[in-house]
PDB file of C-alpha atoms in Angstrom:
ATOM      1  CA  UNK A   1    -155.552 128.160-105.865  1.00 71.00           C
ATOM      2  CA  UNK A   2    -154.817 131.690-104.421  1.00 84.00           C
ATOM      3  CA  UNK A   3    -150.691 132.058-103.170  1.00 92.00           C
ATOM      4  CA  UNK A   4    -150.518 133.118 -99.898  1.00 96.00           C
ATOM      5  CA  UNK A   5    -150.033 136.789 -99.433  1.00 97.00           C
ATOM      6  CA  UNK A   6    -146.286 137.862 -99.240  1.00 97.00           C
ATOM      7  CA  UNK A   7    -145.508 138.760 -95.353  1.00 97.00           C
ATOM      8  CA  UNK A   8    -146.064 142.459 -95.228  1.00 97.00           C
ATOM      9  CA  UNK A   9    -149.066 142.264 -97.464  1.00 97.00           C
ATOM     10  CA  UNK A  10    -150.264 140.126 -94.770  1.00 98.00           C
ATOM     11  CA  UNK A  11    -149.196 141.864 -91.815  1.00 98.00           C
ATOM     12  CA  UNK A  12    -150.950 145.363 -93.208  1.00 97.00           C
ATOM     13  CA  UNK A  13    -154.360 143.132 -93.841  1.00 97.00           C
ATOM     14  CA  UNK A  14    -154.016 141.895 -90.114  1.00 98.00           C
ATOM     15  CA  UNK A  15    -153.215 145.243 -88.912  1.00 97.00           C
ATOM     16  CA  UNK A  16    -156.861 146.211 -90.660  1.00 95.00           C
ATOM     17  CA  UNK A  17    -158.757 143.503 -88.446  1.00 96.00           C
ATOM     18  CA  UNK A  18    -159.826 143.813 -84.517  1.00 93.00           C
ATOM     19  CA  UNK A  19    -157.893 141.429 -82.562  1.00 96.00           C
ATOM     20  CA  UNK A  20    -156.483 139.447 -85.138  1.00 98.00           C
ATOM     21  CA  UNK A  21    -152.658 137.700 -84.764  1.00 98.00           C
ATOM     22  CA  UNK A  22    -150.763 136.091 -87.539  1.00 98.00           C
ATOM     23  CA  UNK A  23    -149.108 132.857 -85.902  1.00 97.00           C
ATOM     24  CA  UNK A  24    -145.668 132.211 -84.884  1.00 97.00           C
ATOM     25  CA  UNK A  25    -145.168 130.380 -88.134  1.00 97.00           C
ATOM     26  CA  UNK A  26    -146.545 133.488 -90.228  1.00 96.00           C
ATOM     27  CA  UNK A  27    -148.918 130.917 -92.182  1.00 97.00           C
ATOM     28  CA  UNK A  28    -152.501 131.550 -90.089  1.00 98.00           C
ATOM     29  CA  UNK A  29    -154.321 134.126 -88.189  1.00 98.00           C
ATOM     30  CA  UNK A  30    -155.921 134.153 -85.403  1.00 98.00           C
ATOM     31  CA  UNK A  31    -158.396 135.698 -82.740  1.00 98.00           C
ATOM     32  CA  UNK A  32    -160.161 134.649 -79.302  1.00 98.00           C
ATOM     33  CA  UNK A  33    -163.604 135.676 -78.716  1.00 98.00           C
ATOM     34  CA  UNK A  34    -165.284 135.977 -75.367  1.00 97.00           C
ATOM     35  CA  UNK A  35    -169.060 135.525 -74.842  1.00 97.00           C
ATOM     36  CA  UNK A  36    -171.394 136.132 -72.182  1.00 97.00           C
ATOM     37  CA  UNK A  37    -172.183 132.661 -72.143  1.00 98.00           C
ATOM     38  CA  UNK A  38    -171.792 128.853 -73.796  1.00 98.00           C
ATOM     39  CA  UNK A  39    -175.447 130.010 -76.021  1.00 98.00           C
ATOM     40  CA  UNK A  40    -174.423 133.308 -77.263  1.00 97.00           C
ATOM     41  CA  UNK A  41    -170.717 131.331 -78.388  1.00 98.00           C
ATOM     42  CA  UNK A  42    -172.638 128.679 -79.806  1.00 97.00           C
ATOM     43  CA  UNK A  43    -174.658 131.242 -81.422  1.00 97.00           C
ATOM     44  CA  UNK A  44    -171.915 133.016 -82.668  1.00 98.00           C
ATOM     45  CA  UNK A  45    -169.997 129.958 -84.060  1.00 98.00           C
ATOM     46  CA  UNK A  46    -173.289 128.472 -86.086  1.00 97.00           C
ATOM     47  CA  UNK A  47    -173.319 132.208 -87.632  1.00 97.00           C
ATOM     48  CA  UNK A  48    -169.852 131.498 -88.490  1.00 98.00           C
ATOM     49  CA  UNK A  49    -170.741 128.628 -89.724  1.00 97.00           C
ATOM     50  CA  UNK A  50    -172.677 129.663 -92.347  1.00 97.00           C
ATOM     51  CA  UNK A  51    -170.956 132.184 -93.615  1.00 96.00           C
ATOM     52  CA  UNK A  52    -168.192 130.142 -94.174  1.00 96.00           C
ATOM     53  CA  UNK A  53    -169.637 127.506 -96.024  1.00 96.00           C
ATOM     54  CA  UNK A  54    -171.429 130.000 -98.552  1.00 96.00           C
ATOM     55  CA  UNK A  55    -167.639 131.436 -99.470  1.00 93.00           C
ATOM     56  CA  UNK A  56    -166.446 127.466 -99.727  1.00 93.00           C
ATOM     57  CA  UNK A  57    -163.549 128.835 -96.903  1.00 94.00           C
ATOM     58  CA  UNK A  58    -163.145 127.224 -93.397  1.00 94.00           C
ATOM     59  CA  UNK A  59    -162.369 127.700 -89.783  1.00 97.00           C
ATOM     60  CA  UNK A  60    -159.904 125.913 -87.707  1.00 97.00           C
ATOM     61  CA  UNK A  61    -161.805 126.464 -84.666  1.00 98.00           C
ATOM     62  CA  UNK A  62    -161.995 125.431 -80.690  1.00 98.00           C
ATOM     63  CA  UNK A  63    -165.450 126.069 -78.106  1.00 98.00           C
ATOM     64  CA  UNK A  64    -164.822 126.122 -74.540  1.00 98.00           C
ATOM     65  CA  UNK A  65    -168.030 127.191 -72.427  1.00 97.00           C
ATOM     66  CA  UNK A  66    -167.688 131.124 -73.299  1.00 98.00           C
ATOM     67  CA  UNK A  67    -164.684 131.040 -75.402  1.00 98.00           C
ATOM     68  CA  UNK A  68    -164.395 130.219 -79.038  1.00 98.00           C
ATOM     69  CA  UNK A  69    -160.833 130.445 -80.823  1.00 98.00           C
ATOM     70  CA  UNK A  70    -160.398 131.072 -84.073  1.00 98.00           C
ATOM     71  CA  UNK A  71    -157.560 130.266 -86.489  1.00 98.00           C
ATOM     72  CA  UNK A  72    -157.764 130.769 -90.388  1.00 98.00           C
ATOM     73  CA  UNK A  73    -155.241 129.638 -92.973  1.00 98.00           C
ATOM     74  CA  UNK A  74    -155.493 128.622 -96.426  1.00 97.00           C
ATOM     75  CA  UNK A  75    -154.251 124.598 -96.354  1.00 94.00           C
ATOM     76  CA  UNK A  76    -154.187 124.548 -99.929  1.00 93.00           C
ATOM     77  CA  UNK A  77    -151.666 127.659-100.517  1.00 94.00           C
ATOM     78  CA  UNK A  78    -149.691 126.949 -96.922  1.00 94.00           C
ATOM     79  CA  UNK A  79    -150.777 129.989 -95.983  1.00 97.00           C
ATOM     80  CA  UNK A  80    -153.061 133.235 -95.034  1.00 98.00           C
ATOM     81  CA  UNK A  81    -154.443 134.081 -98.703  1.00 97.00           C
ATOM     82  CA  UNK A  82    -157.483 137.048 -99.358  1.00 96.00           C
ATOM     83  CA  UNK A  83    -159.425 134.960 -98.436  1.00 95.00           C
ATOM     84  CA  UNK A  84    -158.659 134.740 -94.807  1.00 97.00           C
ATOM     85  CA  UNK A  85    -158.569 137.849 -94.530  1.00 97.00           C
ATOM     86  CA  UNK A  86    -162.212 138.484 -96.249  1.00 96.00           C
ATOM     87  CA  UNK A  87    -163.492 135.783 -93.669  1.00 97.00           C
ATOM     88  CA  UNK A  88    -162.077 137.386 -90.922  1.00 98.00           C
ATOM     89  CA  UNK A  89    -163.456 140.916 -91.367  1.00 97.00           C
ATOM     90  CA  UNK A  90    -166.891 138.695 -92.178  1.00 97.00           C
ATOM     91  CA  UNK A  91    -166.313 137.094 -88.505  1.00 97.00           C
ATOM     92  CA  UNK A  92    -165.521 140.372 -87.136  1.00 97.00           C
ATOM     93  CA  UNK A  93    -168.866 141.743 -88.325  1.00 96.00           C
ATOM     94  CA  UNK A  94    -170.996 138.913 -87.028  1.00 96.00           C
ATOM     95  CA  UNK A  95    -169.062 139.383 -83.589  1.00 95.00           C
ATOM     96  CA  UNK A  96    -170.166 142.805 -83.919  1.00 88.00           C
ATOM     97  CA  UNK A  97    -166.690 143.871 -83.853  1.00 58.00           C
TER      98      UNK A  97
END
């Protein structure tokens, strides 16, 4: 199990990503995408989808029509490890961020 990353370790990974927020608590981060419409989100979250499940890391995650939240944390380590942070610029890239 990975420990999360101390709190300006995180913060200067975050700062690296487009759009990304670490949470109130400090222990996730998080981003809102917009779509055109419910197919290209869908779309978007099955491409998530797999990418995810090939590293073994996943999404905490909410659809609404066009809009598909995102929140990633580590559970295991109570906390945003590398490996949120690798997801996240993988999600960025399939967002075509």
């Amino acid at each position: 199990m990975a420990a999360p990353l101390a709190p300006d370790e995180r913060d200067a990974a975050v700062a690296g990503l487009d759009g990304w927020a670490v949470s109130d608590d400090g222990k996730a981060i998080a981003r809102t995408f917009k779509f055109s419409d419910f197919v290209e989100a869908f779309g978007f979250m099955a491409k998530v989808a797999l990418a995810a499940e090939k590293i073994d890391h996943h999404p905490d995650w909410s659809n609404s029509y066009n809009r598909v939240e995102i929140s990633l944390t580590s559970h295991d380590a109570g906390g945003v490890t590398g490996r949120d942070i690798e997801l996240a610029g993988t999600i960025d890239r399939l967002a075509g961020a």
